[in-house]
PDB file of C-alpha atoms in Angstrom:
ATOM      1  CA  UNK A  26       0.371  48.036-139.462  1.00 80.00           C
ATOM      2  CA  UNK A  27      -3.049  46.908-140.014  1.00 80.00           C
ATOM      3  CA  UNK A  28      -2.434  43.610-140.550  1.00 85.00           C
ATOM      4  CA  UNK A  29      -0.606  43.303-136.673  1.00 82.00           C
ATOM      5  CA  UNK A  30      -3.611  45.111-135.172  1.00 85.00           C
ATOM      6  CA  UNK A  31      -5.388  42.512-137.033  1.00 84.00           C
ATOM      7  CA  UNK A  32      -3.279  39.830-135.351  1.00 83.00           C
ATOM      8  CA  UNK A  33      -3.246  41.523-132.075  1.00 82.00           C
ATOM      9  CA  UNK A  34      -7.206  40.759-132.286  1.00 85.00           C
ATOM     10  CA  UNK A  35      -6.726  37.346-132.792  1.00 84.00           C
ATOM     11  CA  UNK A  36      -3.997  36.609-130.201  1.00 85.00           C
ATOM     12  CA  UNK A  37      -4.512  39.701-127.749  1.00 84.00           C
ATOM     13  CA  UNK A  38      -0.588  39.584-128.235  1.00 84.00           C
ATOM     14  CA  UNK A  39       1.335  42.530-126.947  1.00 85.00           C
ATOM     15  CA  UNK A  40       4.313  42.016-129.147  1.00 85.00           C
ATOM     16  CA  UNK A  41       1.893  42.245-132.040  1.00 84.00           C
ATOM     17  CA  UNK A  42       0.419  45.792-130.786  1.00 85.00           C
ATOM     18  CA  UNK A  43       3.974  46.731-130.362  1.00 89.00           C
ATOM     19  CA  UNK A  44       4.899  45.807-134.362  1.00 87.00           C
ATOM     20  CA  UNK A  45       1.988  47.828-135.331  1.00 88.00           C
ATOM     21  CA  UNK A  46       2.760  50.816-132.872  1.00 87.00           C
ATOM     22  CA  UNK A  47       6.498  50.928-134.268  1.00 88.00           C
ATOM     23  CA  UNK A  48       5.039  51.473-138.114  1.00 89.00           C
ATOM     24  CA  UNK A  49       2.491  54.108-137.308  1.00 88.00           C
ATOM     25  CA  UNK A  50       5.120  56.181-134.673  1.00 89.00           C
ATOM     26  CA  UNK A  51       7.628  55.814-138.033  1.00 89.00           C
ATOM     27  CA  UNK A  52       4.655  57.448-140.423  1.00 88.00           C
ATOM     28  CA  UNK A  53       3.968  59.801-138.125  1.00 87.00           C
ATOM     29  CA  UNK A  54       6.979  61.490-137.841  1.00 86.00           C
ATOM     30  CA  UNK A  55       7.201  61.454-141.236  1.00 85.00           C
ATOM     31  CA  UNK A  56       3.928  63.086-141.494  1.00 83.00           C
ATOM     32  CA  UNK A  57       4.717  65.671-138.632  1.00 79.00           C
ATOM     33  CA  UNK A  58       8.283  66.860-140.868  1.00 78.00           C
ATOM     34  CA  UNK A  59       6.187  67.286-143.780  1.00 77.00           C
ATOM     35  CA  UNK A  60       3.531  69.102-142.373  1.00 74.00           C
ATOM     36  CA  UNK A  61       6.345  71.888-140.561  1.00 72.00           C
ATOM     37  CA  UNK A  62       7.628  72.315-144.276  1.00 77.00           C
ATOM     38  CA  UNK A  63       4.048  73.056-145.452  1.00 80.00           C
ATOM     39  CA  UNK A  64       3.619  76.859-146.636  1.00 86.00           C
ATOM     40  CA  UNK A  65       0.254  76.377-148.383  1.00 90.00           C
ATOM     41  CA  UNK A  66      -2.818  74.014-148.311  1.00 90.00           C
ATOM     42  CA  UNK A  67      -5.187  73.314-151.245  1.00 92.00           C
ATOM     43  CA  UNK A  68      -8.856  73.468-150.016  1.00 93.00           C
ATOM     44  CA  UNK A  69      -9.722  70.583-152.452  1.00 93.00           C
ATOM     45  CA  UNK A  70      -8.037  68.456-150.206  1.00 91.00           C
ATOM     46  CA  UNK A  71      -8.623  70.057-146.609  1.00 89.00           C
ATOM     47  CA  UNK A  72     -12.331  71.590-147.658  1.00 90.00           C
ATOM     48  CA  UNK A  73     -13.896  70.160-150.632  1.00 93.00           C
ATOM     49  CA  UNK A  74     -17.072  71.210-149.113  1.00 92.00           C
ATOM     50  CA  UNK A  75     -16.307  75.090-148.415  1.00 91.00           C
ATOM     51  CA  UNK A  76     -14.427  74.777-151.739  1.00 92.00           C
ATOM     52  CA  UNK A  77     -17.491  73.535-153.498  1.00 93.00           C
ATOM     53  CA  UNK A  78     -20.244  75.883-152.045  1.00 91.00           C
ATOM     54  CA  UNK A  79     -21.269  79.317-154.060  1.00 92.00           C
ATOM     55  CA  UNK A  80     -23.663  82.437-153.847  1.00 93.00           C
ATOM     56  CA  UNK A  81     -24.174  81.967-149.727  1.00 93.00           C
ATOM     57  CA  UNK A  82     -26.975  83.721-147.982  1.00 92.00           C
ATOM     58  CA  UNK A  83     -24.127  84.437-145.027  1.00 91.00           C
ATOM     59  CA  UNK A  84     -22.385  87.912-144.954  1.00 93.00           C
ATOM     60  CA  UNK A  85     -18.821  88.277-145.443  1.00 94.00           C
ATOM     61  CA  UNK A  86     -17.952  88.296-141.560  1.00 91.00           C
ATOM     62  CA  UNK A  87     -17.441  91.928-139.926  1.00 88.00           C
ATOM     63  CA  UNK A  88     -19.264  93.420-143.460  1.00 90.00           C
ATOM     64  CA  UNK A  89     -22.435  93.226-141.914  1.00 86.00           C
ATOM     65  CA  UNK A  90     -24.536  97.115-141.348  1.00 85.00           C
ATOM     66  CA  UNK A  91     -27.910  97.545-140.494  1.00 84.00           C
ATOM     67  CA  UNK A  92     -30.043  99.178-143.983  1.00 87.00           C
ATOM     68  CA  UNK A  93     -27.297  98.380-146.045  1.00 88.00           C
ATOM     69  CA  UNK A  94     -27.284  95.180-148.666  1.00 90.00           C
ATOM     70  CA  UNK A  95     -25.467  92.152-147.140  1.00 92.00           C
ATOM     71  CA  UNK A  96     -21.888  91.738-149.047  1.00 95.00           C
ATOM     72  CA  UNK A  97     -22.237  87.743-149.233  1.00 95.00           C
ATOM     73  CA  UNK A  98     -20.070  85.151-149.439  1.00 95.00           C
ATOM     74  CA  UNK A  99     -19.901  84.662-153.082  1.00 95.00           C
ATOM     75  CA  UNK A 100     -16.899  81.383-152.484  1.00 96.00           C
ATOM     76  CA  UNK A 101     -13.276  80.645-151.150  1.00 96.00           C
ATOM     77  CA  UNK A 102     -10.177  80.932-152.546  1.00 95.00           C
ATOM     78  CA  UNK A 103      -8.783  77.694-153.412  1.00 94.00           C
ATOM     79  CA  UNK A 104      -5.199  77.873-151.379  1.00 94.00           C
ATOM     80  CA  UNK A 105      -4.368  78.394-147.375  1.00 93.00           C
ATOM     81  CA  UNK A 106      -1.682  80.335-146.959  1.00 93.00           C
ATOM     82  CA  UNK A 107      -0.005  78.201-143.939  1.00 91.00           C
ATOM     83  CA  UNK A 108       1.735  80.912-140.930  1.00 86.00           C
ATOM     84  CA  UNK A 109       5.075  79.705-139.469  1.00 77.00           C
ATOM     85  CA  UNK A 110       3.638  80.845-135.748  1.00 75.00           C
ATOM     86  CA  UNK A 111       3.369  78.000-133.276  1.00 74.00           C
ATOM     87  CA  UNK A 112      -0.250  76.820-133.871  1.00 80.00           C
ATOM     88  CA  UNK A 113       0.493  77.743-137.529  1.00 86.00           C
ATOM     89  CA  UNK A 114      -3.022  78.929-138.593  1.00 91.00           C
ATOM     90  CA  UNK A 115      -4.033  79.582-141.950  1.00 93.00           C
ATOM     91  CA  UNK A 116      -4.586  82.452-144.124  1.00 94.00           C
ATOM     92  CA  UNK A 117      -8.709  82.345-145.746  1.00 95.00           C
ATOM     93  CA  UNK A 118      -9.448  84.172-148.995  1.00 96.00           C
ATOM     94  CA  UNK A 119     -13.343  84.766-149.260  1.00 96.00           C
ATOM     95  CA  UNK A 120     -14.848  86.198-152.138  1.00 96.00           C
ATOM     96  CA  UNK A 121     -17.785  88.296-152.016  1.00 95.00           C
ATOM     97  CA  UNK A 122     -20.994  89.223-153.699  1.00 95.00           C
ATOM     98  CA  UNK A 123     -19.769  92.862-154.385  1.00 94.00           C
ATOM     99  CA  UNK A 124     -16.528  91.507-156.456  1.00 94.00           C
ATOM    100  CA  UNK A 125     -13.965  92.082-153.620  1.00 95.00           C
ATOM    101  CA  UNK A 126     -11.955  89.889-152.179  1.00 96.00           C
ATOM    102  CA  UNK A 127     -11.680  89.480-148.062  1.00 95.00           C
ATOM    103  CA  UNK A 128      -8.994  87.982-146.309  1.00 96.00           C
ATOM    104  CA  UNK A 129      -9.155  86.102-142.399  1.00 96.00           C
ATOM    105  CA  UNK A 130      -6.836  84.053-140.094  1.00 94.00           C
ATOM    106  CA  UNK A 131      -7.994  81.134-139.228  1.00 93.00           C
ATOM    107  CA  UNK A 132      -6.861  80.054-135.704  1.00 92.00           C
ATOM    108  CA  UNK A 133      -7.417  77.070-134.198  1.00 89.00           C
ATOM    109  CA  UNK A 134      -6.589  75.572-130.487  1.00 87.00           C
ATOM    110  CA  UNK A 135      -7.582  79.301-129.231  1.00 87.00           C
ATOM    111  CA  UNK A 136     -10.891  80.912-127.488  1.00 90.00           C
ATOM    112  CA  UNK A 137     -11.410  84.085-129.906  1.00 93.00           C
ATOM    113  CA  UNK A 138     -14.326  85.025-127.619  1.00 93.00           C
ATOM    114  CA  UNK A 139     -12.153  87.271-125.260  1.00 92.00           C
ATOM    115  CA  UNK A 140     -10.432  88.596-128.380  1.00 93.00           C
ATOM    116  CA  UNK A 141     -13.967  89.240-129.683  1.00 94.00           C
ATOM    117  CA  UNK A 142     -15.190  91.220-126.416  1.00 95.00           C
ATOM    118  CA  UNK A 143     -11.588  93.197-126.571  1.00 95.00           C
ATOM    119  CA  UNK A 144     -12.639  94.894-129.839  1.00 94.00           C
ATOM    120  CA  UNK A 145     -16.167  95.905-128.372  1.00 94.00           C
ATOM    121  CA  UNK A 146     -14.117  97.751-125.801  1.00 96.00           C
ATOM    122  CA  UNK A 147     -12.469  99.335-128.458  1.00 96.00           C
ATOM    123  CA  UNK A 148     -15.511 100.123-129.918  1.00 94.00           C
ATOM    124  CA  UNK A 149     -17.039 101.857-126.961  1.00 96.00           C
ATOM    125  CA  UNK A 150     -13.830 103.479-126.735  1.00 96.00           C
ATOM    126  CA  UNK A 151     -13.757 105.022-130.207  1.00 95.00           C
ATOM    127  CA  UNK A 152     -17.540 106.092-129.375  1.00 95.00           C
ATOM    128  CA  UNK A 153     -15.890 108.479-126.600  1.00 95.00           C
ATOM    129  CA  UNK A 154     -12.958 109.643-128.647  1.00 94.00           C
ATOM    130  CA  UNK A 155     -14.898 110.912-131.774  1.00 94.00           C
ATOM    131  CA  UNK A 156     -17.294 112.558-129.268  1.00 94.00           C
ATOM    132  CA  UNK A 157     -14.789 114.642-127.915  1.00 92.00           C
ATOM    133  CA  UNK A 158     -13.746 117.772-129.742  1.00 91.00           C
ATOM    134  CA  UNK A 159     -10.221 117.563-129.102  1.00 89.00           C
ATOM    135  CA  UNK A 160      -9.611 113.870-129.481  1.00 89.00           C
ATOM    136  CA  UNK A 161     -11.909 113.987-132.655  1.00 90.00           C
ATOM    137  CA  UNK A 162      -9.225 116.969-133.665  1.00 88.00           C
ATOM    138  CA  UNK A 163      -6.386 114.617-133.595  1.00 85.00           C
ATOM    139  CA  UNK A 164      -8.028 111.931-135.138  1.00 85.00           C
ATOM    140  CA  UNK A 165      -7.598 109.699-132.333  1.00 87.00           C
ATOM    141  CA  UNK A 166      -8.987 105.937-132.602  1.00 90.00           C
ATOM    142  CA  UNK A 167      -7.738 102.680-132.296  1.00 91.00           C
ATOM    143  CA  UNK A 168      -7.643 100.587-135.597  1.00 88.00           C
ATOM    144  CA  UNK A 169     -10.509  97.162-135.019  1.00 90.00           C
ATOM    145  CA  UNK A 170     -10.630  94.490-137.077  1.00 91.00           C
ATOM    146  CA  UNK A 171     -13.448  91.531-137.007  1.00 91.00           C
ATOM    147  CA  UNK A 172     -13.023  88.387-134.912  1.00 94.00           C
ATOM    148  CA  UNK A 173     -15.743  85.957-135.588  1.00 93.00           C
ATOM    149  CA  UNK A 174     -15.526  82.951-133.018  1.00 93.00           C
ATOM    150  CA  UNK A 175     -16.806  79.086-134.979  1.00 92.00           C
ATOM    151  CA  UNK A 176     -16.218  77.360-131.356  1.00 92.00           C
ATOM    152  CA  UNK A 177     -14.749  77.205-127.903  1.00 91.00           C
ATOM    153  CA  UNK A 178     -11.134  76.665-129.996  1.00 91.00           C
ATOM    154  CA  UNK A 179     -11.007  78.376-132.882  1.00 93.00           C
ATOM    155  CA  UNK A 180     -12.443  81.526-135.181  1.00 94.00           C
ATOM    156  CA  UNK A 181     -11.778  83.973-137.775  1.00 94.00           C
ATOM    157  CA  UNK A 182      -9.340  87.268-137.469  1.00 95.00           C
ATOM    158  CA  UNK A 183      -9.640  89.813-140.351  1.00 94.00           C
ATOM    159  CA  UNK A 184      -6.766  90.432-141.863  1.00 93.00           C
ATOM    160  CA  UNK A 185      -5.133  94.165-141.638  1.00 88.00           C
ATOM    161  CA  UNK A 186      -3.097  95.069-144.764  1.00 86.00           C
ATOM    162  CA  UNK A 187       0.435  96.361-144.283  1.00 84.00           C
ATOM    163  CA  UNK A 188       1.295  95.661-140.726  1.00 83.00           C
ATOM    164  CA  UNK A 189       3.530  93.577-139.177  1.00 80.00           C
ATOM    165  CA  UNK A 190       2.916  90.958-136.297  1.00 80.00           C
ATOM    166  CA  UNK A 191       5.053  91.342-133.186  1.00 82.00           C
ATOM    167  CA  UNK A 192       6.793  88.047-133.910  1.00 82.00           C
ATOM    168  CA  UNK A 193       8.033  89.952-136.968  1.00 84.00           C
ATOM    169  CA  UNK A 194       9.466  93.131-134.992  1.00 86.00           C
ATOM    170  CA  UNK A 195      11.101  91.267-132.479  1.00 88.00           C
ATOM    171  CA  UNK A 196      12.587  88.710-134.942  1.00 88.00           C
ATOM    172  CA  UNK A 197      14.121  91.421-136.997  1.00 88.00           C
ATOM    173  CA  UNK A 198      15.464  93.301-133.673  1.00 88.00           C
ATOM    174  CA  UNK A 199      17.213  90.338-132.136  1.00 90.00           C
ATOM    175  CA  UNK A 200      18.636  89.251-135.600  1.00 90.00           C
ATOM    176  CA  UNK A 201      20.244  92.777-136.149  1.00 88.00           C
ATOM    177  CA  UNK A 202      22.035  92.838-132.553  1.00 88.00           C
ATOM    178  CA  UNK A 203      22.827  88.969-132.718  1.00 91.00           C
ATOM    179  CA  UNK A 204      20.132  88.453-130.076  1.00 90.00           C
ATOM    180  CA  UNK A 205      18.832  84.541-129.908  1.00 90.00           C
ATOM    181  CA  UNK A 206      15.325  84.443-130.851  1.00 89.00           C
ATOM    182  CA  UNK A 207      14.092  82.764-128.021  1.00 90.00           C
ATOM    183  CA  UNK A 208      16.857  83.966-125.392  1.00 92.00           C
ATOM    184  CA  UNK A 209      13.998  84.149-122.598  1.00 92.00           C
ATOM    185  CA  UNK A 210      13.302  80.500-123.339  1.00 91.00           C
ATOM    186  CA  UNK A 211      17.025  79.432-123.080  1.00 93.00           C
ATOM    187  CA  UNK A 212      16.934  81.269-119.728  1.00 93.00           C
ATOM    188  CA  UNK A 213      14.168  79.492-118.600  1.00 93.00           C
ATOM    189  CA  UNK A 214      15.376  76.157-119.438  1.00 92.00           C
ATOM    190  CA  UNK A 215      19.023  77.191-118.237  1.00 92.00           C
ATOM    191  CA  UNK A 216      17.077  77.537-114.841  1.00 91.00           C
ATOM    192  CA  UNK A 217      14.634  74.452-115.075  1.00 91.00           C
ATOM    193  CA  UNK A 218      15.981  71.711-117.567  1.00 91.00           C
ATOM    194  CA  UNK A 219      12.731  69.937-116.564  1.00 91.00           C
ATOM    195  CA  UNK A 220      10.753  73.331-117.111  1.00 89.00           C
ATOM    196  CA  UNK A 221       8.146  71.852-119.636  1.00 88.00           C
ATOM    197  CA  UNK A 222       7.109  69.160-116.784  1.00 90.00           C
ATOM    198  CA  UNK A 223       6.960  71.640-113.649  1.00 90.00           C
ATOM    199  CA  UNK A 224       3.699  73.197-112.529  1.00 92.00           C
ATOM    200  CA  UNK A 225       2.212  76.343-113.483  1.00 92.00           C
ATOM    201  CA  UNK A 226       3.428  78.317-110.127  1.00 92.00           C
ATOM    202  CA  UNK A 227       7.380  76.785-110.589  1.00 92.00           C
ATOM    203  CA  UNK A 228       6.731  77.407-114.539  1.00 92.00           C
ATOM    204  CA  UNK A 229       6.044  81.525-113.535  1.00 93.00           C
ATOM    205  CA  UNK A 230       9.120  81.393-111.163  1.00 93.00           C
ATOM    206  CA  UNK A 231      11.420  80.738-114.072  1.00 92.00           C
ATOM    207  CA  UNK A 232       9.283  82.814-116.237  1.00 93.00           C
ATOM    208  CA  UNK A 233       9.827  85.665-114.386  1.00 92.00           C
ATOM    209  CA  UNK A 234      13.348  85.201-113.814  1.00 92.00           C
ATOM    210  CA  UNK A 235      14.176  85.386-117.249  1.00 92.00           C
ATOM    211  CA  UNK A 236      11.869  88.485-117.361  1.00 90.00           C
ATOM    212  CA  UNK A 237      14.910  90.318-115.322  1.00 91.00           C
ATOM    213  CA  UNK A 238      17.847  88.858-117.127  1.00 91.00           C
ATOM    214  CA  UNK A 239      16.383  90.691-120.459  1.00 89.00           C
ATOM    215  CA  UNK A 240      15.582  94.148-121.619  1.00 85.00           C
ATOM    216  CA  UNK A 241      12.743  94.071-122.825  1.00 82.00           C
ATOM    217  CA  UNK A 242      12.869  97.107-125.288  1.00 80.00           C
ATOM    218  CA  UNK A 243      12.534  94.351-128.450  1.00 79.00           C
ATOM    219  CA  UNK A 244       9.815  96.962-129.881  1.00 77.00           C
ATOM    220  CA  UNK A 245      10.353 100.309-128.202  1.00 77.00           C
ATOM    221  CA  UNK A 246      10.790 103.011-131.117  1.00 74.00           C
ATOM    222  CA  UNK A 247       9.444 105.763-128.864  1.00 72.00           C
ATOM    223  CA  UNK A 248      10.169 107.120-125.761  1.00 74.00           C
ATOM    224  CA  UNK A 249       7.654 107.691-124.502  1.00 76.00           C
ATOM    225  CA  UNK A 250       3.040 108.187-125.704  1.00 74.00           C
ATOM    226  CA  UNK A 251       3.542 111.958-126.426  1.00 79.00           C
ATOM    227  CA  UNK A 252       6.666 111.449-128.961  1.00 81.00           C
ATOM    228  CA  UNK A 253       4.605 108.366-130.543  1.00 76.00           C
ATOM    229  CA  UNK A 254       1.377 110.381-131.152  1.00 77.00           C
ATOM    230  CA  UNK A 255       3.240 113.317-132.237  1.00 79.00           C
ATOM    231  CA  UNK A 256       4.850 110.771-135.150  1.00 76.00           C
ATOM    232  CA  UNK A 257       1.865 109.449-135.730  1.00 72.00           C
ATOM    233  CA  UNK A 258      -0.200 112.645-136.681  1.00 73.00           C
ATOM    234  CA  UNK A 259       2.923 113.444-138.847  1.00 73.00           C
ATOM    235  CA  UNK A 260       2.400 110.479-140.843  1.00 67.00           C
ATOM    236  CA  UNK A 261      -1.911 110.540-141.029  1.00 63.00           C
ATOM    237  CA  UNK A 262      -1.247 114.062-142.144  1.00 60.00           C
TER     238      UNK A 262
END
């Protein structure tokens, strides 16, 4: 391929850009099934850098207190665990000072900054709860974890142990009942065949369309807040 862009310099030949186009399209999508097969990463060959760094002066991310010693990042694990979600982000082992290990998600082509400001809501909010008597009684309080934006596009999650994503619950509800996966999608496309090329407004017309044609109780398990809490102290107890 290089030696036709090469050429193409020489000659300012189309045909010759063309040649060289053909090759790297064929790589490509050789590239692109690879990568979809990919479950892990090695950092040696994505991060040699991170992978190479030790004893950091930075705090494992959402560690941090005021008065306490700083848990720092003592290195990284040396795998990414790759997610099968659509922007497929990455699961980050770091290891720190105190001998623990911490796990993050590491998102890319998303603004974590709203996410960020969602959990200082919840913060506020658990402020309230624990300083009433009879919330604090039923141990009320929404579970946070740390979100820790790099840029405009992607961040850090902390990872919560032993839960399930809700890509998980519906998968496993539409699989028992024979339910396509992405039925609303179908629907949408059944209505639009050119969906992925209309506008936003005709895009939330078909959107909502296939809305009404489904149920929508993929992760209902309780009838209603009162029944759900009542399980739920049940369980913490």
């Amino acid at each position: 391929a290089k030696a036709w862009t090469d050429r193409y310099q020489m000659t300012l030949n189309n045909d010759d850009l063309s040649q060289a186009w053909d090759i790297y399209y064929n790589v490509f999508n050789r590239i692109k099934k690879q990568m979809a097969n990919l479950s892990t990463l090695e950092l040696a060959n994505v991060g040699p850098k991170l992978l190479s760094v030790s004893s950091l002066s930075l705090a494992v991310p959402g560690t941090y207190k005021a008065g306490v010693p700083n848990i720092r990042i003592q290195s990284f694990g040396p795998q990414l665990t790759v997610l099968t979600s659509k922007q497929r982000p990455r699961k980050v082992v770091m290891n720190g000072s105190n001998g623990n290990s911490y796990t993050f998600l590491l998102k890319g082509h998303e603004d974590l900054r709203q996410d960020e400001r969602v959990m200082q809501l919840f913060g506020l909010i658990n402020t309230l709860l624990a300083n009433d008597s009879d919330t604090r009684k039923r141990n009320l309080a929404i579970e946070r974890f740390s979100v820790l934006p790099l840029s405009h596009t992607s961040g850090l999650i902390g990872w919560v142990e032993n839960t399930d994503t809700l890509h998980q619950l519906i998968k496993e509800y539409r699989e028992g009942r024979k339910i396509p996966l992405n039925i609303e999608y179908r629907l949408m496309v059944q209505m639009a065949p050119d969906y992925e090329k209309l506008p936003i407004a005709h895009k939330i017309e078909a959107f909502e369309s296939a809305l009404s044609e489904t149920t929508g109780q993929d992760v209902v398990i309780h009838p209603d807040k009162d029944t759900y809490i009542s399980c739920r102290l049940v369980v913490c107890h």
